[in-house]
JSON list of C-alpha atoms in Angstrom, two decimals:
[
{"chain": "A", "resi": 1, "resn": "MET", "atom": "CA", "xyz": [11.60, 18.42, -12.54]},
{"chain": "A", "resi": 2, "resn": "SER", "atom": "CA", "xyz": [14.77, 20.62, -13.27]},
{"chain": "A", "resi": 3, "resn": "ASP", "atom": "CA", "xyz": [17.86, 19.45, -14.78]},
{"chain": "A", "resi": 4, "resn": "ILE", "atom": "CA", "xyz": [19.88, 19.58, -11.22]},
{"chain": "A", "resi": 5, "resn": "MET", "atom": "CA", "xyz": [17.29, 17.69, -9.52]},
{"chain": "A", "resi": 6, "resn": "ALA", "atom": "CA", "xyz": [17.11, 14.66, -12.43]},
{"chain": "A", "resi": 7, "resn": "ASP", "atom": "CA", "xyz": [21.32, 14.74, -12.21]},
{"chain": "A", "resi": 8, "resn": "GLN", "atom": "CA", "xyz": [21.05, 14.25, -8.58]},
{"chain": "A", "resi": 9, "resn": "ILE", "atom": "CA", "xyz": [18.38, 11.23, -8.82]},
{"chain": "A", "resi": 10, "resn": "SER", "atom": "CA", "xyz": [20.98, 9.72, -11.71]},
{"chain": "A", "resi": 11, "resn": "LEU", "atom": "CA", "xyz": [23.84, 10.26, -9.01]},
{"chain": "A", "resi": 12, "resn": "PHE", "atom": "CA", "xyz": [21.86, 8.96, -5.87]},
{"chain": "A", "resi": 13, "resn": "ARG", "atom": "CA", "xyz": [20.35, 5.78, -8.14]},
{"chain": "A", "resi": 14, "resn": "ALA", "atom": "CA", "xyz": [24.20, 5.29, -9.39]},
{"chain": "A", "resi": 15, "resn": "GLN", "atom": "CA", "xyz": [25.43, 5.41, -5.61]},
{"chain": "A", "resi": 16, "resn": "ILE", "atom": "CA", "xyz": [23.22, 2.25, -4.66]},
{"chain": "A", "resi": 17, "resn": "THR", "atom": "CA", "xyz": [24.01, 0.44, -7.78]},
{"chain": "A", "resi": 18, "resn": "ASN", "atom": "CA", "xyz": [27.37, 0.83, -6.71]},
{"chain": "A", "resi": 19, "resn": "ARG", "atom": "CA", "xyz": [26.43, -0.32, -3.46]},
{"chain": "A", "resi": 20, "resn": "LYS", "atom": "CA", "xyz": [28.11, 3.02, -1.44]},
{"chain": "A", "resi": 21, "resn": "PHE", "atom": "CA", "xyz": [26.42, 2.48, 2.09]},
{"chain": "A", "resi": 22, "resn": "ASP", "atom": "CA", "xyz": [27.72, 5.62, 3.63]},
{"chain": "A", "resi": 23, "resn": "ASP", "atom": "CA", "xyz": [26.89, 9.49, 4.49]},
{"chain": "A", "resi": 24, "resn": "GLU", "atom": "CA", "xyz": [28.03, 10.85, 1.29]},
{"chain": "A", "resi": 25, "resn": "THR", "atom": "CA", "xyz": [25.01, 9.08, -0.56]},
{"chain": "A", "resi": 26, "resn": "LEU", "atom": "CA", "xyz": [22.87, 9.59, 2.27]},
{"chain": "A", "resi": 27, "resn": "ARG", "atom": "CA", "xyz": [23.81, 13.60, 1.57]},
{"chain": "A", "resi": 28, "resn": "ILE", "atom": "CA", "xyz": [22.80, 13.30, -2.07]},
{"chain": "A", "resi": 29, "resn": "LEU", "atom": "CA", "xyz": [19.48, 11.98, -1.16]},
{"chain": "A", "resi": 30, "resn": "ASP", "atom": "CA", "xyz": [18.70, 14.64, 1.51]},
{"chain": "A", "resi": 31, "resn": "SER", "atom": "CA", "xyz": [19.52, 17.08, -1.44]},
{"chain": "A", "resi": 32, "resn": "VAL", "atom": "CA", "xyz": [17.48, 15.30, -4.20]},
{"chain": "A", "resi": 33, "resn": "LEU", "atom": "CA", "xyz": [14.24, 15.68, -1.65]},
{"chain": "A", "resi": 34, "resn": "VAL", "atom": "CA", "xyz": [14.84, 19.98, -0.94]},
{"chain": "A", "resi": 35, "resn": "ALA", "atom": "CA", "xyz": [11.98, 20.34, -3.69]},
{"chain": "A", "resi": 36, "resn": "LYS", "atom": "CA", "xyz": [10.31, 23.66, -4.38]},
{"chain": "A", "resi": 37, "resn": "ASP", "atom": "CA", "xyz": [6.92, 23.03, -4.50]},
{"chain": "A", "resi": 38, "resn": "LEU", "atom": "CA", "xyz": [5.15, 20.19, -2.92]},
{"chain": "A", "resi": 39, "resn": "ARG", "atom": "CA", "xyz": [4.08, 18.63, -6.23]},
{"chain": "A", "resi": 40, "resn": "SER", "atom": "CA", "xyz": [7.67, 18.06, -7.04]},
{"chain": "A", "resi": 41, "resn": "LEU", "atom": "CA", "xyz": [8.57, 16.64, -3.68]},
{"chain": "A", "resi": 42, "resn": "LEU", "atom": "CA", "xyz": [5.67, 14.00, -3.32]},
{"chain": "A", "resi": 43, "resn": "GLU", "atom": "CA", "xyz": [6.89, 13.09, -7.53]},
{"chain": "A", "resi": 44, "resn": "VAL", "atom": "CA", "xyz": [10.49, 12.44, -6.25]},
{"chain": "A", "resi": 45, "resn": "GLN", "atom": "CA", "xyz": [9.47, 10.86, -3.06]},
{"chain": "A", "resi": 46, "resn": "LEU", "atom": "CA", "xyz": [7.30, 8.31, -4.96]},
{"chain": "A", "resi": 47, "resn": "GLN", "atom": "CA", "xyz": [10.10, 7.76, -7.39]},
{"chain": "A", "resi": 48, "resn": "LEU", "atom": "CA", "xyz": [13.18, 6.94, -4.95]},
{"chain": "A", "resi": 49, "resn": "LYS", "atom": "CA", "xyz": [10.37, 4.85, -2.57]},
{"chain": "A", "resi": 50, "resn": "GLU", "atom": "CA", "xyz": [9.77, 2.68, -5.19]},
{"chain": "A", "resi": 51, "resn": "PHE", "atom": "CA", "xyz": [13.90, 2.43, -6.36]},
{"chain": "A", "resi": 52, "resn": "LEU", "atom": "CA", "xyz": [14.71, 1.82, -2.78]},
{"chain": "A", "resi": 53, "resn": "ARG", "atom": "CA", "xyz": [12.25, -0.98, -1.97]},
{"chain": "A", "resi": 54, "resn": "CYS", "atom": "CA", "xyz": [13.14, -2.88, -5.57]},
{"chain": "A", "resi": 55, "resn": "GLU", "atom": "CA", "xyz": [16.90, -1.96, -4.00]},
{"chain": "A", "resi": 56, "resn": "SER", "atom": "CA", "xyz": [16.73, -3.12, -0.75]},
{"chain": "A", "resi": 57, "resn": "LEU", "atom": "CA", "xyz": [15.39, -6.34, -1.75]},
{"chain": "A", "resi": 58, "resn": "ARG", "atom": "CA", "xyz": [18.16, -6.92, -3.80]},
{"chain": "A", "resi": 59, "resn": "ILE", "atom": "CA", "xyz": [20.42, -5.94, -0.96]},
{"chain": "A", "resi": 60, "resn": "ILE", "atom": "CA", "xyz": [18.80, -7.90, 1.60]},
{"chain": "A", "resi": 61, "resn": "ARG", "atom": "CA", "xyz": [19.57, -10.81, -0.51]},
{"chain": "A", "resi": 62, "resn": "GLU", "atom": "CA", "xyz": [23.04, -9.71, -1.05]},
{"chain": "A", "resi": 63, "resn": "ILE", "atom": "CA", "xyz": [24.13, -9.38, 2.42]},
{"chain": "A", "resi": 64, "resn": "ILE", "atom": "CA", "xyz": [22.69, -13.37, 3.79]},
{"chain": "A", "resi": 65, "resn": "GLU", "atom": "CA", "xyz": [26.07, -14.71, 4.23]},
{"chain": "A", "resi": 66, "resn": "LYS", "atom": "CA", "xyz": [27.73, -11.13, 5.85]},
{"chain": "A", "resi": 67, "resn": "ALA", "atom": "CA", "xyz": [28.86, -11.30, 9.45]},
{"chain": "A", "resi": 68, "resn": "VAL", "atom": "CA", "xyz": [26.40, -9.61, 11.47]},
{"chain": "A", "resi": 69, "resn": "ASP", "atom": "CA", "xyz": [27.80, -6.50, 12.15]},
{"chain": "A", "resi": 70, "resn": "GLN", "atom": "CA", "xyz": [28.32, -5.50, 8.22]},
{"chain": "A", "resi": 71, "resn": "LYS", "atom": "CA", "xyz": [24.74, -6.82, 7.99]},
{"chain": "A", "resi": 72, "resn": "LEU", "atom": "CA", "xyz": [23.23, -4.22, 10.72]},
{"chain": "A", "resi": 73, "resn": "LEU", "atom": "CA", "xyz": [25.40, -1.33, 9.30]},
{"chain": "A", "resi": 74, "resn": "ILE", "atom": "CA", "xyz": [23.70, -2.06, 5.65]},
{"chain": "A", "resi": 75, "resn": "ILE", "atom": "CA", "xyz": [20.53, -2.16, 7.16]},
{"chain": "A", "resi": 76, "resn": "ASP", "atom": "CA", "xyz": [20.92, 1.28, 9.21]},
{"chain": "A", "resi": 77, "resn": "PHE", "atom": "CA", "xyz": [22.31, 2.94, 6.06]},
{"chain": "A", "resi": 78, "resn": "LEU", "atom": "CA", "xyz": [18.52, 1.55, 4.46]},
{"chain": "A", "resi": 79, "resn": "VAL", "atom": "CA", "xyz": [16.36, 2.57, 7.41]},
{"chain": "A", "resi": 80, "resn": "ARG", "atom": "CA", "xyz": [17.89, 6.21, 7.72]},
{"chain": "A", "resi": 81, "resn": "ALA", "atom": "CA", "xyz": [17.71, 6.04, 3.42]},
{"chain": "A", "resi": 82, "resn": "PHE", "atom": "CA", "xyz": [13.91, 5.58, 4.03]},
{"chain": "A", "resi": 83, "resn": "ALA", "atom": "CA", "xyz": [13.22, 7.42, 6.50]},
{"chain": "A", "resi": 84, "resn": "LEU", "atom": "CA", "xyz": [15.16, 10.11, 4.15]},
{"chain": "A", "resi": 85, "resn": "SER", "atom": "CA", "xyz": [12.25, 9.48, 1.54]},
{"chain": "A", "resi": 86, "resn": "GLY", "atom": "CA", "xyz": [9.29, 9.63, 4.05]},
{"chain": "A", "resi": 87, "resn": "ASP", "atom": "CA", "xyz": [8.86, 5.84, 3.61]},
{"chain": "A", "resi": 88, "resn": "VAL", "atom": "CA", "xyz": [8.02, 5.05, 7.57]},
{"chain": "A", "resi": 89, "resn": "GLU", "atom": "CA", "xyz": [6.60, 1.65, 6.24]},
{"chain": "A", "resi": 90, "resn": "SER", "atom": "CA", "xyz": [9.45, 0.23, 4.61]},
{"chain": "A", "resi": 91, "resn": "CYS", "atom": "CA", "xyz": [12.04, 2.29, 7.46]},
{"chain": "A", "resi": 92, "resn": "LEU", "atom": "CA", "xyz": [9.93, 0.22, 10.71]},
{"chain": "A", "resi": 93, "resn": "ALA", "atom": "CA", "xyz": [10.03, -3.04, 8.82]},
{"chain": "A", "resi": 94, "resn": "LEU", "atom": "CA", "xyz": [13.64, -2.64, 8.35]},
{"chain": "A", "resi": 95, "resn": "ARG", "atom": "CA", "xyz": [13.89, -1.29, 11.97]},
{"chain": "A", "resi": 96, "resn": "TYR", "atom": "CA", "xyz": [12.10, -4.22, 13.05]},
{"chain": "A", "resi": 97, "resn": "GLU", "atom": "CA", "xyz": [14.18, -7.03, 11.36]},
{"chain": "A", "resi": 98, "resn": "ALA", "atom": "CA", "xyz": [17.11, -5.30, 12.45]},
{"chain": "A", "resi": 99, "resn": "LEU", "atom": "CA", "xyz": [16.11, -5.37, 16.17]},
{"chain": "A", "resi": 100, "resn": "VAL", "atom": "CA", "xyz": [15.24, -9.34, 16.05]},
{"chain": "A", "resi": 101, "resn": "MET", "atom": "CA", "xyz": [18.47, -10.05, 14.40]},
{"chain": "A", "resi": 102, "resn": "ARG", "atom": "CA", "xyz": [20.13, -8.52, 17.40]},
{"chain": "A", "resi": 103, "resn": "GLU", "atom": "CA", "xyz": [18.03, -10.48, 19.56]},
{"chain": "A", "resi": 104, "resn": "MET", "atom": "CA", "xyz": [18.63, -13.88, 17.94]},
{"chain": "A", "resi": 105, "resn": "LYS", "atom": "CA", "xyz": [22.69, -13.22, 17.86]},
{"chain": "A", "resi": 106, "resn": "SER", "atom": "CA", "xyz": [22.54, -11.64, 21.33]},
{"chain": "A", "resi": 107, "resn": "SER", "atom": "CA", "xyz": [23.26, -14.93, 23.25]},
{"chain": "A", "resi": 108, "resn": "SER", "atom": "CA", "xyz": [26.75, -15.57, 21.28]},
{"chain": "A", "resi": 109, "resn": "ASN", "atom": "CA", "xyz": [27.49, -11.84, 20.89]},
{"chain": "A", "resi": 110, "resn": "PRO", "atom": "CA", "xyz": [26.42, -9.75, 24.36]},
{"chain": "A", "resi": 111, "resn": "TRP", "atom": "CA", "xyz": [26.69, -6.34, 22.61]},
{"chain": "A", "resi": 112, "resn": "LEU", "atom": "CA", "xyz": [24.24, -6.82, 20.51]},
{"chain": "A", "resi": 113, "resn": "HIS", "atom": "CA", "xyz": [21.63, -7.53, 23.21]},
{"chain": "A", "resi": 114, "resn": "VAL", "atom": "CA", "xyz": [18.62, -5.13, 22.93]},
{"chain": "A", "resi": 115, "resn": "SER", "atom": "CA", "xyz": [17.19, -3.01, 25.86]},
{"chain": "A", "resi": 116, "resn": "TYR", "atom": "CA", "xyz": [13.32, -2.68, 26.86]},
{"chain": "A", "resi": 117, "resn": "GLY", "atom": "CA", "xyz": [13.93, 1.07, 25.97]},
{"chain": "A", "resi": 118, "resn": "GLU", "atom": "CA", "xyz": [14.56, 0.23, 22.65]},
{"chain": "A", "resi": 119, "resn": "TRP", "atom": "CA", "xyz": [11.84, -2.28, 21.77]},
{"chain": "A", "resi": 120, "resn": "PHE", "atom": "CA", "xyz": [9.77, 0.49, 23.68]},
{"chain": "A", "resi": 121, "resn": "THR", "atom": "CA", "xyz": [10.89, 2.93, 21.62]},
{"chain": "A", "resi": 122, "resn": "PHE", "atom": "CA", "xyz": [9.78, 0.95, 18.57]},
{"chain": "A", "resi": 123, "resn": "ALA", "atom": "CA", "xyz": [6.73, 0.16, 20.00]},
{"chain": "A", "resi": 124, "resn": "GLU", "atom": "CA", "xyz": [5.87, 3.98, 20.66]},
{"chain": "A", "resi": 125, "resn": "HIS", "atom": "CA", "xyz": [6.90, 4.65, 16.95]},
{"chain": "A", "resi": 126, "resn": "CYS", "atom": "CA", "xyz": [4.80, 2.07, 15.34]},
{"chain": "A", "resi": 127, "resn": "LEU", "atom": "CA", "xyz": [1.61, 3.04, 17.51]},
{"chain": "A", "resi": 128, "resn": "ASP", "atom": "CA", "xyz": [2.20, 6.57, 16.46]},
{"chain": "A", "resi": 129, "resn": "ASN", "atom": "CA", "xyz": [1.97, 5.77, 12.83]},
{"chain": "A", "resi": 130, "resn": "ARG", "atom": "CA", "xyz": [-0.93, 3.03, 13.18]},
{"chain": "A", "resi": 131, "resn": "PHE", "atom": "CA", "xyz": [1.08, -0.40, 12.80]},
{"chain": "A", "resi": 132, "resn": "TYR", "atom": "CA", "xyz": [-0.75, -1.48, 15.87]},
{"chain": "A", "resi": 133, "resn": "THR", "atom": "CA", "xyz": [0.32, -5.17, 15.24]},
{"chain": "A", "resi": 134, "resn": "ILE", "atom": "CA", "xyz": [3.86, -4.32, 15.58]},
{"chain": "A", "resi": 135, "resn": "ALA", "atom": "CA", "xyz": [3.33, -2.15, 18.14]},
{"chain": "A", "resi": 136, "resn": "ILE", "atom": "CA", "xyz": [1.83, -5.15, 20.40]},
{"chain": "A", "resi": 137, "resn": "LYS", "atom": "CA", "xyz": [4.76, -7.11, 19.09]},
{"chain": "A", "resi": 138, "resn": "ALA", "atom": "CA", "xyz": [7.53, -4.41, 20.18]},
{"chain": "A", "resi": 139, "resn": "SER", "atom": "CA", "xyz": [5.46, -4.00, 23.38]},
{"chain": "A", "resi": 140, "resn": "GLU", "atom": "CA", "xyz": [4.99, -7.55, 24.53]},
{"chain": "A", "resi": 141, "resn": "LYS", "atom": "CA", "xyz": [9.25, -7.82, 23.61]},
{"chain": "A", "resi": 142, "resn": "ALA", "atom": "CA", "xyz": [10.16, -4.65, 26.02]},
{"chain": "A", "resi": 143, "resn": "LEU", "atom": "CA", "xyz": [8.16, -6.61, 28.47]},
{"chain": "A", "resi": 144, "resn": "SER", "atom": "CA", "xyz": [9.90, -9.69, 28.36]},
{"chain": "A", "resi": 145, "resn": "CYS", "atom": "CA", "xyz": [13.04, -7.83, 28.25]},
{"chain": "A", "resi": 146, "resn": "ILE", "atom": "CA", "xyz": [12.18, -5.96, 31.56]},
{"chain": "A", "resi": 147, "resn": "GLN", "atom": "CA", "xyz": [10.98, -9.22, 33.44]},
{"chain": "A", "resi": 148, "resn": "MET", "atom": "CA", "xyz": [14.11, -10.90, 32.16]},
{"chain": "A", "resi": 149, "resn": "GLU", "atom": "CA", "xyz": [16.41, -8.10, 33.18]},
{"chain": "A", "resi": 150, "resn": "THR", "atom": "CA", "xyz": [14.92, -8.45, 36.68]},
{"chain": "A", "resi": 151, "resn": "VAL", "atom": "CA", "xyz": [15.53, -11.79, 37.27]},
{"chain": "A", "resi": 152, "resn": "ILE", "atom": "CA", "xyz": [18.83, -11.57, 36.45]},
{"chain": "A", "resi": 153, "resn": "GLN", "atom": "CA", "xyz": [19.67, -8.69, 38.19]},
{"chain": "A", "resi": 154, "resn": "PRO", "atom": "CA", "xyz": [17.12, -8.25, 41.50]},
{"chain": "A", "resi": 155, "resn": "LEU", "atom": "CA", "xyz": [15.47, -4.48, 41.83]},
{"chain": "A", "resi": 156, "resn": "THR", "atom": "CA", "xyz": [17.28, -2.28, 43.78]},
{"chain": "A", "resi": 157, "resn": "ASN", "atom": "CA", "xyz": [16.87, 1.25, 44.82]},
{"chain": "A", "resi": 158, "resn": "ASP", "atom": "CA", "xyz": [14.92, 2.47, 41.43]},
{"chain": "A", "resi": 159, "resn": "HIS", "atom": "CA", "xyz": [12.42, -0.71, 41.48]},
{"chain": "A", "resi": 160, "resn": "ILE", "atom": "CA", "xyz": [9.81, 2.23, 41.96]},
{"chain": "A", "resi": 161, "resn": "GLU", "atom": "CA", "xyz": [11.52, 3.25, 38.43]},
{"chain": "A", "resi": 162, "resn": "VAL", "atom": "CA", "xyz": [11.00, 0.49, 36.52]},
{"chain": "A", "resi": 163, "resn": "GLU", "atom": "CA", "xyz": [7.39, -0.41, 38.26]},
{"chain": "A", "resi": 164, "resn": "GLN", "atom": "CA", "xyz": [6.56, 2.85, 36.73]},
{"chain": "A", "resi": 165, "resn": "PHE", "atom": "CA", "xyz": [7.97, 1.88, 33.28]},
{"chain": "A", "resi": 166, "resn": "ILE", "atom": "CA", "xyz": [6.26, -1.76, 33.21]},
{"chain": "A", "resi": 167, "resn": "LYS", "atom": "CA", "xyz": [2.99, 0.26, 33.89]},
{"chain": "A", "resi": 168, "resn": "LYS", "atom": "CA", "xyz": [3.97, 2.54, 31.21]},
{"chain": "A", "resi": 169, "resn": "ILE", "atom": "CA", "xyz": [4.77, -0.15, 28.92]},
{"chain": "A", "resi": 170, "resn": "LYS", "atom": "CA", "xyz": [1.43, -1.84, 29.79]},
{"chain": "A", "resi": 171, "resn": "ARG", "atom": "CA", "xyz": [-0.23, 1.15, 29.05]},
{"chain": "A", "resi": 172, "resn": "LEU", "atom": "CA", "xyz": [1.09, 1.29, 25.13]},
{"chain": "A", "resi": 173, "resn": "ASN", "atom": "CA", "xyz": [0.22, -2.42, 24.46]},
{"chain": "A", "resi": 174, "resn": "ASN", "atom": "CA", "xyz": [-3.64, -2.07, 25.60]},
{"chain": "A", "resi": 175, "resn": "VAL", "atom": "CA", "xyz": [-3.49, 0.82, 23.14]},
{"chain": "A", "resi": 176, "resn": "ALA", "atom": "CA", "xyz": [-2.11, -0.99, 20.79]},
{"chain": "A", "resi": 177, "resn": "VAL", "atom": "CA", "xyz": [-4.41, -4.13, 21.39]},
{"chain": "A", "resi": 178, "resn": "THR", "atom": "CA", "xyz": [-7.87, -1.92, 21.37]},
{"chain": "A", "resi": 179, "resn": "SER", "atom": "CA", "xyz": [-6.43, -0.11, 18.23]},
{"chain": "A", "resi": 180, "resn": "ALA", "atom": "CA", "xyz": [-6.38, -3.08, 16.33]},
{"chain": "A", "resi": 181, "resn": "ALA", "atom": "CA", "xyz": [-9.36, -4.57, 17.02]},
{"chain": "A", "resi": 182, "resn": "SER", "atom": "CA", "xyz": [-10.80, -1.36, 16.40]},
{"chain": "A", "resi": 183, "resn": "GLN", "atom": "CA", "xyz": [-9.12, -1.22, 12.86]},
{"chain": "A", "resi": 184, "resn": "SER", "atom": "CA", "xyz": [-10.28, -4.79, 12.37]},
{"chain": "A", "resi": 185, "resn": "VAL", "atom": "CA", "xyz": [-14.14, -4.00, 12.88]},
{"chain": "A", "resi": 186, "resn": "GLN", "atom": "CA", "xyz": [-13.57, -1.05, 10.64]},
{"chain": "A", "resi": 187, "resn": "ALA", "atom": "CA", "xyz": [-12.34, -3.12, 7.99]},
{"chain": "A", "resi": 188, "resn": "GLN", "atom": "CA", "xyz": [-14.70, -5.91, 8.59]},
{"chain": "A", "resi": 189, "resn": "ALA", "atom": "CA", "xyz": [-17.90, -3.28, 8.46]},
{"chain": "A", "resi": 190, "resn": "ALA", "atom": "CA", "xyz": [-15.60, -1.64, 5.35]},
{"chain": "A", "resi": 191, "resn": "ALA", "atom": "CA", "xyz": [-16.19, -5.33, 3.59]},
{"chain": "A", "resi": 192, "resn": "TYR", "atom": "CA", "xyz": [-19.81, -5.97, 4.84]},
{"chain": "A", "resi": 193, "resn": "LEU", "atom": "CA", "xyz": [-20.94, -2.60, 3.40]},
{"chain": "A", "resi": 194, "resn": "LYS", "atom": "CA", "xyz": [-18.83, -3.42, 0.12]},
{"chain": "A", "resi": 195, "resn": "LYS", "atom": "CA", "xyz": [-20.74, -6.77, -0.42]},
{"chain": "A", "resi": 196, "resn": "LYS", "atom": "CA", "xyz": [-23.85, -5.39, 0.65]},
{"chain": "A", "resi": 197, "resn": "THR", "atom": "CA", "xyz": [-23.45, -2.54, -2.30]},
{"chain": "A", "resi": 198, "resn": "LEU", "atom": "CA", "xyz": [-22.45, -5.20, -4.44]},
{"chain": "A", "resi": 199, "resn": "GLY", "atom": "CA", "xyz": [-25.16, -7.15, -3.60]},
{"chain": "A", "resi": 200, "resn": "LEU", "atom": "CA", "xyz": [-27.64, -4.64, -4.51]},
{"chain": "A", "resi": 201, "resn": "LYS", "atom": "CA", "xyz": [-26.27, -4.15, -7.98]},
{"chain": "A", "resi": 202, "resn": "ARG", "atom": "CA", "xyz": [-26.84, -7.67, -8.74]},
{"chain": "A", "resi": 203, "resn": "ASN", "atom": "CA", "xyz": [-30.27, -7.78, -7.61]},
{"chain": "A", "resi": 204, "resn": "THR", "atom": "CA", "xyz": [-31.46, -4.40, -9.70]},
{"chain": "A", "resi": 205, "resn": "SER", "atom": "CA", "xyz": [-29.07, -4.62, -12.49]},
{"chain": "A", "resi": 206, "resn": "PRO", "atom": "CA", "xyz": [-31.40, -7.74, -14.33]},
{"chain": "A", "resi": 207, "resn": "ILE", "atom": "CA", "xyz": [-34.37, -5.71, -13.61]},
{"chain": "A", "resi": 208, "resn": "ILE", "atom": "CA", "xyz": [-33.22, -2.66, -15.10]},
{"chain": "A", "resi": 209, "resn": "LYS", "atom": "CA", "xyz": [-31.61, -4.56, -18.46]},
{"chain": "A", "resi": 210, "resn": "GLU", "atom": "CA", "xyz": [-35.12, -6.46, -18.50]},
{"chain": "A", "resi": 211, "resn": "LYS", "atom": "CA", "xyz": [-37.02, -3.33, -18.67]},
{"chain": "A", "resi": 212, "resn": "ALA", "atom": "CA", "xyz": [-34.49, -1.68, -21.16]},
{"chain": "A", "resi": 213, "resn": "LEU", "atom": "CA", "xyz": [-34.66, -4.69, -23.12]},
{"chain": "A", "resi": 214, "resn": "SER", "atom": "CA", "xyz": [-38.55, -4.89, -23.23]},
{"chain": "A", "resi": 215, "resn": "ALA", "atom": "CA", "xyz": [-38.99, -0.87, -24.47]},
{"chain": "A", "resi": 216, "resn": "SER", "atom": "CA", "xyz": [-36.34, -1.41, -26.81]},
{"chain": "A", "resi": 217, "resn": "THR", "atom": "CA", "xyz": [-38.26, -4.41, -28.35]},
{"chain": "A", "resi": 218, "resn": "LEU", "atom": "CA", "xyz": [-41.97, -2.76, -28.21]},
{"chain": "A", "resi": 219, "resn": "PHE", "atom": "CA", "xyz": [-40.56, 0.26, -29.97]},
{"chain": "A", "resi": 220, "resn": "ARG", "atom": "CA", "xyz": [-38.94, -1.68, -32.80]},
{"chain": "A", "resi": 221, "resn": "CYS", "atom": "CA", "xyz": [-41.88, -3.99, -33.25]},
{"chain": "A", "resi": 222, "resn": "GLY", "atom": "CA", "xyz": [-44.00, -0.89, -33.93]},
{"chain": "A", "resi": 223, "resn": "ILE", "atom": "CA", "xyz": [-41.71, -0.22, -36.35]},
{"chain": "A", "resi": 224, "resn": "ARG", "atom": "CA", "xyz": [-41.93, -2.86, -38.02]},
{"chain": "A", "resi": 225, "resn": "LYS", "atom": "CA", "xyz": [-45.69, -2.86, -37.80]},
{"chain": "A", "resi": 226, "resn": "ARG", "atom": "CA", "xyz": [-45.94, 0.52, -39.30]},
{"chain": "A", "resi": 227, "resn": "ASN", "atom": "CA", "xyz": [-43.62, -0.34, -42.11]},
{"chain": "A", "resi": 228, "resn": "LYS", "atom": "CA", "xyz": [-45.38, -3.43, -42.96]},
{"chain": "A", "resi": 229, "resn": "ARG", "atom": "CA", "xyz": [-48.35, -1.42, -43.17]},
{"chain": "A", "resi": 230, "resn": "LYS", "atom": "CA", "xyz": [-46.86, 0.82, -45.50]},
{"chain": "A", "resi": 231, "resn": "LEU", "atom": "CA", "xyz": [-45.43, -1.55, -47.54]},
{"chain": "A", "resi": 232, "resn": "GLN", "atom": "CA", "xyz": [-48.53, -3.52, -47.84]},
{"chain": "A", "resi": 233, "resn": "ALA", "atom": "CA", "xyz": [-50.19, -0.28, -48.87]},
{"chain": "A", "resi": 234, "resn": "HIS", "atom": "CA", "xyz": [-47.40, 0.40, -51.77]},
{"chain": "A", "resi": 235, "resn": "CYS", "atom": "CA", "xyz": [-47.59, -3.00, -52.79]},
{"chain": "A", "resi": 236, "resn": "SER", "atom": "CA", "xyz": [-50.99, -2.62, -54.37]},
{"chain": "A", "resi": 237, "resn": "LEU", "atom": "CA", "xyz": [-50.00, 0.16, -56.24]},
{"chain": "A", "resi": 238, "resn": "LEU", "atom": "CA", "xyz": [-47.91, -2.67, -58.51]},
{"chain": "A", "resi": 239, "resn": "LYS", "atom": "CA", "xyz": [-51.54, -3.06, -60.12]},
{"chain": "A", "resi": 240, "resn": "SER", "atom": "CA", "xyz": [-50.83, 0.40, -61.61]},
{"chain": "A", "resi": 241, "resn": "PRO", "atom": "CA", "xyz": [-48.63, 0.57, -65.00]},
{"chain": "A", "resi": 242, "resn": "ALA", "atom": "CA", "xyz": [-47.02, 3.42, -63.95]},
{"chain": "A", "resi": 243, "resn": "LEU", "atom": "CA", "xyz": [-44.92, 1.50, -61.23]},
{"chain": "A", "resi": 244, "resn": "ASN", "atom": "CA", "xyz": [-41.67, -0.61, -62.41]},
{"chain": "A", "resi": 245, "resn": "VAL", "atom": "CA", "xyz": [-39.29, -2.71, -60.82]},
{"chain": "A", "resi": 246, "resn": "GLU", "atom": "CA", "xyz": [-37.28, -0.11, -59.40]},
{"chain": "A", "resi": 247, "resn": "VAL", "atom": "CA", "xyz": [-39.64, 1.98, -57.98]},
{"chain": "A", "resi": 248, "resn": "TYR", "atom": "CA", "xyz": [-40.52, -1.02, -55.80]},
{"chain": "A", "resi": 249, "resn": "SER", "atom": "CA", "xyz": [-36.96, -1.92, -54.51]},
{"chain": "A", "resi": 250, "resn": "THR", "atom": "CA", "xyz": [-36.59, 1.30, -53.63]},
{"chain": "A", "resi": 251, "resn": "LEU", "atom": "CA", "xyz": [-39.94, 1.30, -51.51]},
{"chain": "A", "resi": 252, "resn": "VAL", "atom": "CA", "xyz": [-38.37, -2.17, -50.05]},
{"chain": "A", "resi": 253, "resn": "HIS", "atom": "CA", "xyz": [-35.19, -0.94, -49.17]},
{"chain": "A", "resi": 254, "resn": "SER", "atom": "CA", "xyz": [-36.69, 1.87, -47.25]},
{"chain": "A", "resi": 255, "resn": "PHE", "atom": "CA", "xyz": [-39.07, 0.34, -44.97]},
{"chain": "A", "resi": 256, "resn": "VAL", "atom": "CA", "xyz": [-37.55, -2.90, -43.98]},
{"chain": "A", "resi": 257, "resn": "LEU", "atom": "CA", "xyz": [-35.49, -2.58, -40.57]}
]
């Protein structure tokens, strides 16, 4: 990592630490992510993702008491920062939180109303990135919004267009439901295969261990018997006056394991 890049990262961290949620901070982040090679880019992205995730949790806790419009501005900044850093999961999670917040506050603040088009676009992005469960929720929100809007304001000449959009939302919902079910089946299959593999290892390992221990034991017993015979043969040499105690001791230590 170059010194210039390290300085830019330090500057971006300082901006976030000082709670500078503006375009200048995002421009610094963008400049940091202009790496000369893929390896450097991935390294920097990982470093910034971890930093942003930790800081975003602190920031969310800090803004609890702020007004809704201030909260939304800060969340929007974090969404853009996560998008630049390549953290799609965090980006979509915060977008969902912002949409839910707007929906909850829209009864007293009509300008916060979330349209069915916004929910549908968000559902598409979730589906494209394989967040199927959230895509299902978002598409259901889109259907609920469009049905509520048609109750409040009956369909006019553009009713055909609205009906087509409803079909489009339902198709997306069906794809998300099917994909989520498929993902669940794949996860269950993977878990089953892993469990089966571990079971086979547990069943076979005792046999292998027993065989290894048996072979080792037999080998060592064979050596002991052989050395015992040699020791007995040498002990007979004690009858010879030429053999002293020191030689005998040496023989014992040579053959006994």
